[in-house]
């Protein structure tokens, strides 16, 4: 059950999908939505020199001013957001931009049940000066759970939970099960890159937890490495949403969003339920 959704709008095409997802879940759960604009020209211009960008990259950003186009898109999608919420009688609030928009997102997340964000849009479009640092900051500050919107909208009918037996992956699974975001979706739990006895034990634990909540998911043990295995499994089995816990945390914090993490975000092309 959720009652308060925090929607981050960064002025990218992913924001349109994130908006549609927020509207869908608000209607399904009788929830209210708070929208946070993630682009603030004055703040980002001043923050360029506080990031780890090179001087050349900073000058190029100041010359091209990509945040101005993003701001225009944010204004348009905020208008769309308000119109859709009013038409469908969804309680909603739009926070005024000012100062550090990521700090606002972090602060507001503490009073909301779920954050919906076009996460990949931070990298494919210049919304913030340091996308990798921004995402790592969200993780360090405990912004969780998040739904990272995919490039295109799709109905959620089949869910994959990537379960390793770790505390982080267990927490992600439990949060997803307890929230019951899509109660009619079928669930499959997969353990990647573990030996047979260990995988069998982990899957038995996960299955018992789901049974206690009245769910009867299917399970499997995939022997390939996790990032590549997730991408392959999703494509081959028609998965609509992936639940990730420790894999997300390890890739983002320890790898500071390296190439492997971006491969997952780009190749998977599915929404991700991210918890840590």
Short mmCIF file of C-alpha atoms in Angstrom, two decimals:
data_model
loop_
_atom_site.label_atom_id
_atom_site.label_comp_id
_atom_site.label_asym_id
_atom_site.label_seq_id
_atom_site.Cartn_x
_atom_site.Cartn_y
_atom_site.Cartn_z
CA UNK A 1 0.00 0.00 0.00
CA UNK A 2 1.26 3.46 -0.88
CA UNK A 3 -0.26 6.87 -0.25
CA UNK A 4 2.41 9.40 -1.27
CA UNK A 5 4.38 9.33 -4.53
CA UNK A 6 7.33 11.63 -5.23
CA UNK A 7 7.78 12.28 -8.95
CA UNK A 8 11.10 13.71 -10.18
CA UNK A 9 10.74 15.56 -13.49
CA UNK A 10 14.00 16.34 -15.26
CA UNK A 11 12.73 17.56 -18.61
CA UNK A 12 13.76 14.46 -20.60
CA UNK A 13 11.64 12.01 -22.62
CA UNK A 14 11.95 9.64 -19.65
CA UNK A 15 9.98 12.15 -17.57
CA UNK A 16 6.91 11.56 -19.74
CA UNK A 17 7.06 7.83 -18.98
CA UNK A 18 7.70 8.53 -15.28
CA UNK A 19 4.64 10.83 -15.23
CA UNK A 20 2.44 8.18 -16.79
CA UNK A 21 3.70 5.60 -14.28
CA UNK A 22 3.00 7.93 -11.35
CA UNK A 23 -0.54 8.60 -12.59
CA UNK A 24 -1.13 4.85 -13.02
CA UNK A 25 0.00 4.02 -9.47
CA UNK A 26 -1.80 6.98 -7.90
CA UNK A 27 -5.09 5.83 -9.43
CA UNK A 28 -4.47 2.21 -8.46
CA UNK A 29 -3.63 3.01 -4.83
CA UNK A 30 -5.62 6.20 -4.22
CA UNK A 31 -2.35 8.06 -3.65
CA UNK A 32 -1.29 11.67 -3.99
CA UNK A 33 1.65 12.87 -6.11
CA UNK A 34 4.28 15.50 -5.35
CA UNK A 35 6.25 16.68 -8.39
CA UNK A 36 9.83 17.95 -8.01
CA UNK A 37 11.43 19.82 -10.95
CA UNK A 38 15.04 18.63 -11.23
CA UNK A 39 16.35 21.46 -13.41
CA UNK A 40 17.31 24.85 -11.99
CA UNK A 41 19.49 26.90 -14.34
CA UNK A 42 21.03 29.20 -11.75
CA UNK A 43 21.96 26.36 -9.43
CA UNK A 44 23.44 24.16 -12.16
CA UNK A 45 25.45 27.01 -13.66
CA UNK A 46 26.97 27.73 -10.25
CA UNK A 47 27.50 24.04 -9.46
CA UNK A 48 29.46 23.19 -12.60
CA UNK A 49 32.72 24.23 -11.00
CA UNK A 50 31.93 22.29 -7.82
CA UNK A 51 31.82 18.95 -9.67
CA UNK A 52 34.67 16.84 -10.97
CA UNK A 53 34.26 18.13 -14.53
CA UNK A 54 37.32 19.30 -16.41
CA UNK A 55 37.62 23.01 -17.15
CA UNK A 56 37.03 22.31 -20.85
CA UNK A 57 33.86 20.35 -20.14
CA UNK A 58 32.61 23.06 -17.78
CA UNK A 59 33.16 25.78 -20.38
CA UNK A 60 31.41 23.69 -23.03
CA UNK A 61 28.37 23.28 -20.78
CA UNK A 62 28.26 27.00 -20.09
CA UNK A 63 28.40 27.71 -23.82
CA UNK A 64 25.77 25.19 -24.89
CA UNK A 65 23.49 25.82 -21.89
CA UNK A 66 21.61 22.49 -22.23
CA UNK A 67 19.65 23.07 -19.03
CA UNK A 68 17.66 25.84 -20.73
CA UNK A 69 16.03 23.33 -23.10
CA UNK A 70 15.49 21.00 -20.14
CA UNK A 71 13.79 23.82 -18.22
CA UNK A 72 11.43 24.43 -21.12
CA UNK A 73 10.58 20.75 -21.18
CA UNK A 74 10.06 20.70 -17.42
CA UNK A 75 7.62 23.61 -17.64
CA UNK A 76 5.67 21.77 -20.34
CA UNK A 77 5.55 18.47 -18.48
CA UNK A 78 4.52 20.23 -15.25
CA UNK A 79 1.59 21.70 -17.20
CA UNK A 80 0.75 18.22 -18.50
CA UNK A 81 1.09 16.78 -14.99
CA UNK A 82 -1.31 19.31 -13.46
CA UNK A 83 -3.82 18.84 -16.28
CA UNK A 84 -3.82 15.05 -16.00
CA UNK A 85 -4.12 15.09 -12.21
CA UNK A 86 -7.01 17.56 -12.33
CA UNK A 87 -8.84 15.58 -15.02
CA UNK A 88 -8.48 12.36 -13.03
CA UNK A 89 -9.04 13.97 -9.62
CA UNK A 90 -5.65 12.95 -8.24
CA UNK A 91 -4.42 15.07 -5.29
CA UNK A 92 -1.16 16.69 -6.37
CA UNK A 93 1.43 19.32 -5.49
CA UNK A 94 4.20 20.93 -7.54
CA UNK A 95 7.18 22.13 -5.54
CA UNK A 96 8.78 25.39 -6.63
CA UNK A 97 12.39 24.99 -7.85
CA UNK A 98 15.06 26.76 -5.87
CA UNK A 99 18.55 25.97 -4.69
CA UNK A 100 19.76 22.40 -5.03
CA UNK A 101 16.97 20.33 -6.66
CA UNK A 102 18.64 17.04 -5.71
CA UNK A 103 18.72 18.10 -2.06
CA UNK A 104 15.00 18.88 -2.36
CA UNK A 105 14.39 15.43 -3.83
CA UNK A 106 16.36 13.75 -1.03
CA UNK A 107 14.55 15.74 1.67
CA UNK A 108 11.10 15.11 0.21
CA UNK A 109 11.75 11.40 -0.22
CA UNK A 110 11.72 11.00 3.56
CA UNK A 111 8.00 11.80 3.64
CA UNK A 112 6.99 9.76 0.59
CA UNK A 113 6.47 6.05 0.03
CA UNK A 114 7.95 5.82 -3.45
CA UNK A 115 10.15 7.91 -5.76
CA UNK A 116 9.61 7.70 -9.52
CA UNK A 117 12.43 9.04 -11.65
CA UNK A 118 13.59 8.87 -15.27
CA UNK A 119 16.98 7.85 -13.92
CA UNK A 120 18.62 7.00 -17.23
CA UNK A 121 17.60 10.37 -18.61
CA UNK A 122 20.24 11.96 -16.38
CA UNK A 123 22.89 10.31 -18.54
CA UNK A 124 21.33 10.48 -21.98
CA UNK A 125 20.43 14.16 -21.55
CA UNK A 126 22.42 16.85 -19.76
CA UNK A 127 20.08 17.61 -16.88
CA UNK A 128 22.75 17.74 -14.17
CA UNK A 129 26.49 18.49 -14.48
CA UNK A 130 27.62 15.21 -12.86
CA UNK A 131 25.05 12.42 -13.47
CA UNK A 132 27.08 9.59 -11.90
CA UNK A 133 27.79 11.65 -8.79
CA UNK A 134 24.14 12.65 -8.57
CA UNK A 135 22.88 9.06 -8.63
CA UNK A 136 25.53 7.92 -6.15
CA UNK A 137 24.43 10.76 -3.89
CA UNK A 138 20.81 9.60 -4.03
CA UNK A 139 21.92 6.13 -2.97
CA UNK A 140 24.19 7.37 -0.18
CA UNK A 141 21.41 9.59 1.19
CA UNK A 142 19.04 6.64 1.37
CA UNK A 143 16.52 7.58 -1.33
CA UNK A 144 14.61 4.31 -1.57
CA UNK A 145 12.63 2.69 -3.02
CA UNK A 146 12.78 4.17 -6.50
CA UNK A 147 11.20 3.21 -9.78
CA UNK A 148 13.53 4.09 -12.64
CA UNK A 149 11.38 4.73 -15.68
CA UNK A 150 12.19 2.95 -18.94
CA UNK A 151 12.40 4.62 -22.37
CA UNK A 152 8.84 3.49 -23.17
CA UNK A 153 5.78 2.77 -21.07
CA UNK A 154 4.57 -0.79 -20.70
CA UNK A 155 1.95 -2.53 -18.58
CA UNK A 156 3.41 -4.46 -15.64
CA UNK A 157 2.31 -8.08 -15.93
CA UNK A 158 5.51 -10.08 -15.29
CA UNK A 159 8.00 -9.10 -12.58
CA UNK A 160 11.52 -10.45 -12.07
CA UNK A 161 13.07 -10.27 -8.58
CA UNK A 162 16.86 -10.62 -8.70
CA UNK A 163 17.56 -12.32 -5.37
CA UNK A 164 21.02 -13.15 -4.01
CA UNK A 165 20.21 -13.94 -0.38
CA UNK A 166 21.91 -10.75 0.82
CA UNK A 167 20.25 -8.31 3.21
CA UNK A 168 19.93 -5.70 0.47
CA UNK A 169 18.25 -8.03 -2.01
CA UNK A 170 15.97 -9.38 0.73
CA UNK A 171 14.95 -5.85 1.67
CA UNK A 172 14.18 -5.03 -1.96
CA UNK A 173 12.06 -8.15 -2.32
CA UNK A 174 10.20 -7.51 0.94
CA UNK A 175 9.51 -3.87 0.09
CA UNK A 176 8.15 -4.80 -3.30
CA UNK A 177 5.97 -7.59 -1.91
CA UNK A 178 4.65 -5.46 0.97
CA UNK A 179 3.84 -2.48 -1.25
CA UNK A 180 1.83 -4.63 -3.68
CA UNK A 181 2.19 -2.02 -6.40
CA UNK A 182 0.80 -4.32 -9.10
CA UNK A 183 -1.20 -6.94 -7.19
CA UNK A 184 -2.21 -8.85 -10.32
CA UNK A 185 1.31 -9.20 -11.75
CA UNK A 186 2.99 -12.60 -11.80
CA UNK A 187 6.36 -12.81 -10.03
CA UNK A 188 9.46 -14.81 -10.86
CA UNK A 189 12.43 -14.95 -8.47
CA UNK A 190 15.85 -15.73 -9.90
CA UNK A 191 19.21 -16.31 -8.22
CA UNK A 192 22.20 -15.49 -10.42
CA UNK A 193 25.82 -16.62 -10.26
CA UNK A 194 25.63 -18.87 -7.17
CA UNK A 195 26.51 -22.54 -6.70
CA UNK A 196 23.61 -24.98 -6.66
CA UNK A 197 23.21 -25.62 -2.89
CA UNK A 198 23.46 -21.91 -2.08
CA UNK A 199 21.01 -20.87 -4.81
CA UNK A 200 18.54 -23.57 -3.76
CA UNK A 201 18.65 -22.36 -0.16
CA UNK A 202 18.18 -18.70 -1.13
CA UNK A 203 15.27 -19.44 -3.43
CA UNK A 204 13.59 -21.60 -0.78
CA UNK A 205 13.81 -18.69 1.69
CA UNK A 206 12.38 -16.22 -0.82
CA UNK A 207 9.57 -18.57 -1.79
CA UNK A 208 8.59 -19.10 1.86
CA UNK A 209 8.38 -15.34 2.40
CA UNK A 210 6.15 -14.90 -0.64
CA UNK A 211 3.92 -17.79 0.42
CA UNK A 212 3.41 -16.07 3.78
CA UNK A 213 2.05 -13.09 1.86
CA UNK A 214 -0.33 -15.19 -0.20
CA UNK A 215 1.83 -15.19 -3.33
CA UNK A 216 3.03 -18.15 -5.34
CA UNK A 217 5.94 -17.02 -7.55
CA UNK A 218 8.02 -19.24 -9.79
CA UNK A 219 11.78 -19.55 -9.20
CA UNK A 220 14.91 -20.44 -11.13
CA UNK A 221 18.69 -20.55 -10.78
CA UNK A 222 20.62 -18.81 -13.57
CA UNK A 223 24.34 -19.56 -13.62
CA UNK A 224 25.51 -16.55 -15.61
CA UNK A 225 26.90 -13.39 -13.98
CA UNK A 226 24.20 -11.12 -12.63
CA UNK A 227 24.26 -7.97 -14.82
CA UNK A 228 24.44 -9.85 -18.12
CA UNK A 229 22.13 -12.56 -16.82
CA UNK A 230 19.42 -10.09 -15.87
CA UNK A 231 19.47 -8.46 -19.30
CA UNK A 232 19.27 -11.81 -21.09
CA UNK A 233 16.55 -13.19 -18.84
CA UNK A 234 14.41 -10.08 -19.25
CA UNK A 235 14.57 -10.20 -23.03
CA UNK A 236 13.98 -13.95 -23.29
CA UNK A 237 11.07 -14.16 -20.84
CA UNK A 238 9.00 -11.06 -21.50
CA UNK A 239 9.70 -9.42 -18.13
CA UNK A 240 8.05 -6.02 -17.61
CA UNK A 241 9.75 -4.88 -14.36
CA UNK A 242 12.95 -5.87 -12.53
CA UNK A 243 13.37 -5.65 -8.74
CA UNK A 244 17.01 -5.02 -7.78
CA UNK A 245 18.57 -4.66 -4.34
CA UNK A 246 22.22 -5.33 -3.63
CA UNK A 247 23.09 -5.50 -7.32
CA UNK A 248 21.94 -1.90 -7.63
CA UNK A 249 23.75 -0.80 -4.49
CA UNK A 250 27.03 -2.50 -5.42
CA UNK A 251 27.01 -1.21 -8.96
CA UNK A 252 26.23 2.35 -7.99
CA UNK A 253 28.19 2.85 -4.78
CA UNK A 254 31.19 0.56 -5.20
CA UNK A 255 31.47 1.07 -8.93
CA UNK A 256 30.27 4.69 -8.76
CA UNK A 257 27.96 3.88 -11.64
CA UNK A 258 30.55 2.38 -13.93
CA UNK A 259 30.10 0.88 -17.37
CA UNK A 260 28.48 -2.31 -16.06
CA UNK A 261 25.72 -0.41 -14.26
CA UNK A 262 25.06 1.73 -17.29
CA UNK A 263 24.93 -1.39 -19.45
CA UNK A 264 22.12 -2.70 -17.24
CA UNK A 265 20.23 0.60 -17.34
CA UNK A 266 20.61 0.97 -21.10
CA UNK A 267 20.23 -2.60 -22.31
CA UNK A 268 17.45 -3.74 -20.04
CA UNK A 269 14.94 -1.18 -21.37
CA UNK A 270 12.51 -2.03 -18.58
CA UNK A 271 11.46 -0.10 -15.50
CA UNK A 272 13.48 -0.99 -12.41
CA UNK A 273 12.28 -1.14 -8.81
CA UNK A 274 15.43 -0.11 -6.95
CA UNK A 275 15.94 -0.53 -3.24
CA UNK A 276 18.99 -0.76 -0.98
#
